[in-house]
């Protein structure tokens, strides 16, 4: 596989997953609150990264097997995935327009121990249909656009994005405490997410034709 193609697949995987990660969901909200409270941050970060790695690789493997058996399904998955991403972009844009409150830095109650914290973030990650849809279905579908030889480079890029994001949020959010309690910060983040989603959706849709 040419080095330039491998790099392109890595960058696509990195960008695709980063676009999904930047949306404010339950997992990110939990990590941000723990980071602001500076409680069991390392534990939460490790669980998030490990879970993403398992889910992303599982999604790519599953999608690869489906495509090998039914090549025509690639176009259907790409169109469906692009539709989901376009819808996600619209929702992010709406949140950017309507957001009027910042995120409280008050730690979540009842999560003082490491064990309870680990159980909470594990449940939020593995029992959240949005997380499963994004990592397994959306990223698995997007990876098929890189071909058989490029899908695992895509996986490396996607897992790298998870690692960078969770480390940055978990350990960097404390320094940004004042900013993330302001609505404007979330508006900018949601607006950037909308743009990235639109770009990713267009790339995925282009792969269908």
Tab-separated table of C-alpha atoms in Angstrom:
chain	number	residue	atom	x	y	z
A	1	UNK	CA	0.000	0.000	0.000
A	2	UNK	CA	1.492	3.421	-0.969
A	3	UNK	CA	2.622	5.522	1.974
A	4	UNK	CA	0.535	8.478	0.817
A	5	UNK	CA	-2.604	6.318	0.789
A	6	UNK	CA	-1.836	5.011	4.273
A	7	UNK	CA	-1.341	8.548	5.571
A	8	UNK	CA	-4.603	9.642	3.963
A	9	UNK	CA	-6.441	6.744	5.640
A	10	UNK	CA	-4.908	7.606	9.018
A	11	UNK	CA	-5.892	11.258	8.640
A	12	UNK	CA	-9.418	10.329	7.559
A	13	UNK	CA	-9.798	8.029	10.572
A	14	UNK	CA	-8.404	10.685	12.887
A	15	UNK	CA	-10.671	13.406	11.514
A	16	UNK	CA	-13.751	11.201	11.379
A	17	UNK	CA	-13.493	10.098	14.993
A	18	UNK	CA	-12.474	13.543	16.231
A	19	UNK	CA	-15.600	15.007	14.650
A	20	UNK	CA	-17.705	12.483	16.552
A	21	UNK	CA	-15.787	12.893	19.810
A	22	UNK	CA	-16.174	16.665	19.990
A	23	UNK	CA	-19.946	16.481	20.323
A	24	UNK	CA	-21.163	16.924	23.888
A	25	UNK	CA	-22.598	13.566	24.868
A	26	UNK	CA	-22.941	11.750	28.177
A	27	UNK	CA	-19.413	10.315	27.973
A	28	UNK	CA	-17.759	13.685	27.362
A	29	UNK	CA	-19.907	15.403	29.972
A	30	UNK	CA	-18.883	12.804	32.564
A	31	UNK	CA	-15.193	13.125	31.692
A	32	UNK	CA	-15.361	16.919	31.769
A	33	UNK	CA	-17.010	16.938	35.167
A	34	UNK	CA	-14.450	14.505	36.569
A	35	UNK	CA	-11.673	16.610	35.055
A	36	UNK	CA	-13.054	19.805	36.546
A	37	UNK	CA	-13.350	18.068	39.914
A	38	UNK	CA	-9.905	16.397	39.409
A	39	UNK	CA	-11.215	13.021	40.631
A	40	UNK	CA	-10.094	9.660	39.162
A	41	UNK	CA	-9.284	11.327	35.850
A	42	UNK	CA	-6.679	8.752	34.803
A	43	UNK	CA	-9.059	5.864	35.455
A	44	UNK	CA	-11.825	7.433	33.386
A	45	UNK	CA	-9.442	8.290	30.535
A	46	UNK	CA	-8.039	4.743	30.348
A	47	UNK	CA	-11.511	3.178	30.273
A	48	UNK	CA	-12.664	5.592	27.552
A	49	UNK	CA	-9.609	4.942	25.344
A	50	UNK	CA	-9.689	1.163	25.806
A	51	UNK	CA	-13.427	1.015	25.127
A	52	UNK	CA	-13.101	3.082	21.962
A	53	UNK	CA	-10.251	0.903	20.695
A	54	UNK	CA	-12.330	-2.269	21.154
A	55	UNK	CA	-15.512	-0.791	19.671
A	56	UNK	CA	-13.806	0.815	16.664
A	57	UNK	CA	-11.797	-2.287	15.752
A	58	UNK	CA	-14.897	-4.451	16.195
A	59	UNK	CA	-16.903	-2.143	13.968
A	60	UNK	CA	-14.276	-2.166	11.230
A	61	UNK	CA	-13.944	-5.961	11.377
A	62	UNK	CA	-17.702	-6.464	11.255
A	63	UNK	CA	-18.218	-4.031	8.405
A	64	UNK	CA	-15.329	-5.580	6.466
A	65	UNK	CA	-16.926	-9.024	6.707
A	66	UNK	CA	-20.288	-7.688	5.568
A	67	UNK	CA	-18.754	-5.887	2.598
A	68	UNK	CA	-16.739	-8.971	1.589
A	69	UNK	CA	-19.928	-11.025	1.478
A	70	UNK	CA	-22.147	-8.325	-0.042
A	71	UNK	CA	-20.078	-5.695	-1.916
A	72	UNK	CA	-23.207	-3.797	-2.980
A	73	UNK	CA	-23.990	-2.944	0.627
A	74	UNK	CA	-21.104	-0.442	0.736
A	75	UNK	CA	-23.145	2.162	-1.130
A	76	UNK	CA	-26.167	1.663	1.111
A	77	UNK	CA	-24.065	1.972	4.274
A	78	UNK	CA	-22.281	5.030	2.936
A	79	UNK	CA	-25.553	6.789	2.091
A	80	UNK	CA	-27.042	5.875	5.472
A	81	UNK	CA	-23.906	6.935	7.349
A	82	UNK	CA	-23.748	10.214	5.444
A	83	UNK	CA	-27.414	10.859	6.244
A	84	UNK	CA	-26.755	10.274	9.932
A	85	UNK	CA	-23.757	12.627	9.873
A	86	UNK	CA	-25.682	15.349	8.042
A	87	UNK	CA	-28.403	15.063	10.667
A	88	UNK	CA	-25.783	15.206	13.416
A	89	UNK	CA	-24.366	18.364	11.828
A	90	UNK	CA	-27.797	19.990	11.877
A	91	UNK	CA	-28.293	19.141	15.557
A	92	UNK	CA	-24.841	20.502	16.436
A	93	UNK	CA	-25.619	23.703	14.546
A	94	UNK	CA	-28.908	24.038	16.431
A	95	UNK	CA	-27.142	23.552	19.763
A	96	UNK	CA	-24.543	26.148	18.769
A	97	UNK	CA	-27.358	28.598	18.020
A	98	UNK	CA	-29.454	27.870	21.101
A	99	UNK	CA	-26.909	27.087	23.855
A	100	UNK	CA	-27.453	29.491	26.737
A	101	UNK	CA	-25.794	27.740	29.680
A	102	UNK	CA	-22.309	26.530	30.493
A	103	UNK	CA	-21.332	23.248	32.085
A	104	UNK	CA	-21.329	23.199	35.865
A	105	UNK	CA	-18.075	22.168	37.507
A	106	UNK	CA	-19.926	20.486	40.347
A	107	UNK	CA	-18.783	16.834	40.571
A	108	UNK	CA	-21.453	14.184	40.103
A	109	UNK	CA	-22.767	12.968	43.421
A	110	UNK	CA	-22.250	9.424	44.641
A	111	UNK	CA	-19.123	8.822	42.556
A	112	UNK	CA	-16.455	9.365	45.172
A	113	UNK	CA	-14.816	5.924	44.992
A	114	UNK	CA	-12.715	4.650	42.112
A	115	UNK	CA	-14.933	1.571	41.794
A	116	UNK	CA	-18.131	3.558	41.419
A	117	UNK	CA	-16.467	5.921	38.989
A	118	UNK	CA	-15.236	2.994	36.862
A	119	UNK	CA	-18.682	1.388	36.827
A	120	UNK	CA	-20.324	4.674	35.917
A	121	UNK	CA	-18.089	5.496	32.933
A	122	UNK	CA	-18.202	1.874	31.734
A	123	UNK	CA	-22.000	1.916	31.769
A	124	UNK	CA	-22.155	5.331	30.082
A	125	UNK	CA	-19.836	4.075	27.323
A	126	UNK	CA	-21.110	0.551	26.682
A	127	UNK	CA	-24.816	1.061	27.332
A	128	UNK	CA	-25.068	4.281	25.346
A	129	UNK	CA	-26.613	3.609	21.901
A	130	UNK	CA	-25.067	6.795	20.516
A	131	UNK	CA	-21.550	5.638	21.396
A	132	UNK	CA	-22.170	2.220	19.854
A	133	UNK	CA	-23.709	3.748	16.735
A	134	UNK	CA	-20.832	6.180	16.239
A	135	UNK	CA	-17.914	3.831	16.905
A	136	UNK	CA	-19.265	0.603	15.433
A	137	UNK	CA	-21.599	1.684	12.626
A	138	UNK	CA	-20.497	5.155	11.508
A	139	UNK	CA	-16.730	4.629	11.801
A	140	UNK	CA	-17.008	1.057	10.560
A	141	UNK	CA	-18.851	2.319	7.500
A	142	UNK	CA	-16.440	5.213	6.935
A	143	UNK	CA	-13.494	2.801	7.087
A	144	UNK	CA	-14.842	0.830	4.121
A	145	UNK	CA	-14.165	3.880	1.920
A	146	UNK	CA	-10.433	3.267	2.480
A	147	UNK	CA	-10.549	-0.231	1.021
A	148	UNK	CA	-9.316	-3.453	2.583
A	149	UNK	CA	-5.688	-2.328	2.697
A	150	UNK	CA	-6.504	1.045	4.239
A	151	UNK	CA	-9.150	0.240	6.821
A	152	UNK	CA	-6.690	-0.628	9.576
A	153	UNK	CA	-4.750	2.563	8.912
A	154	UNK	CA	-8.111	4.268	9.336
A	155	UNK	CA	-8.494	2.387	12.637
A	156	UNK	CA	-5.079	3.588	13.824
A	157	UNK	CA	-6.057	7.167	13.046
A	158	UNK	CA	-9.420	6.809	14.801
A	159	UNK	CA	-7.937	5.272	17.952
A	160	UNK	CA	-5.228	7.951	17.986
A	161	UNK	CA	-7.956	10.596	17.898
A	162	UNK	CA	-9.643	8.939	20.899
A	163	UNK	CA	-6.354	8.855	22.798
A	164	UNK	CA	-5.547	12.496	22.082
A	165	UNK	CA	-9.083	13.676	22.822
A	166	UNK	CA	-9.621	11.869	26.108
A	167	UNK	CA	-6.169	12.787	27.434
A	168	UNK	CA	-6.613	16.415	26.410
A	169	UNK	CA	-10.094	16.698	27.896
A	170	UNK	CA	-9.368	14.766	31.074
A	171	UNK	CA	-6.160	16.562	31.973
A	172	UNK	CA	-6.616	19.861	30.165
A	173	UNK	CA	-10.128	20.789	31.213
A	174	UNK	CA	-8.966	21.948	34.647
A	175	UNK	CA	-6.924	24.745	33.089
A	176	UNK	CA	-9.938	25.781	31.029
A	177	UNK	CA	-12.409	25.740	33.919
A	178	UNK	CA	-13.488	29.392	33.487
A	179	UNK	CA	-13.998	29.009	29.733
A	180	UNK	CA	-16.155	25.885	29.911
A	181	UNK	CA	-18.558	27.459	32.352
A	182	UNK	CA	-19.437	30.041	29.677
A	183	UNK	CA	-22.079	29.340	27.000
A	184	UNK	CA	-19.925	30.875	24.241
A	185	UNK	CA	-17.331	28.104	24.572
A	186	UNK	CA	-19.940	25.416	23.909
A	187	UNK	CA	-21.359	27.407	21.010
A	188	UNK	CA	-17.956	27.514	19.308
A	189	UNK	CA	-17.362	23.809	19.986
A	190	UNK	CA	-20.765	22.809	18.598
A	191	UNK	CA	-20.286	25.029	15.521
A	192	UNK	CA	-16.919	23.410	14.761
A	193	UNK	CA	-18.489	19.994	15.254
A	194	UNK	CA	-21.205	20.852	12.728
A	195	UNK	CA	-18.613	21.859	10.137
A	196	UNK	CA	-16.537	18.713	10.674
A	197	UNK	CA	-19.638	16.541	10.432
A	198	UNK	CA	-20.622	18.143	7.125
A	199	UNK	CA	-17.150	17.532	5.678
A	200	UNK	CA	-17.065	13.916	6.877
A	201	UNK	CA	-20.588	13.223	5.584
A	202	UNK	CA	-19.627	14.537	2.166
A	203	UNK	CA	-16.515	12.325	2.047
A	204	UNK	CA	-18.496	9.240	3.068
A	205	UNK	CA	-21.263	10.007	0.570
A	206	UNK	CA	-18.721	10.508	-2.218
A	207	UNK	CA	-17.352	7.004	-1.540
A	208	UNK	CA	-20.761	5.531	-2.427
A	209	UNK	CA	-20.540	6.574	-6.082
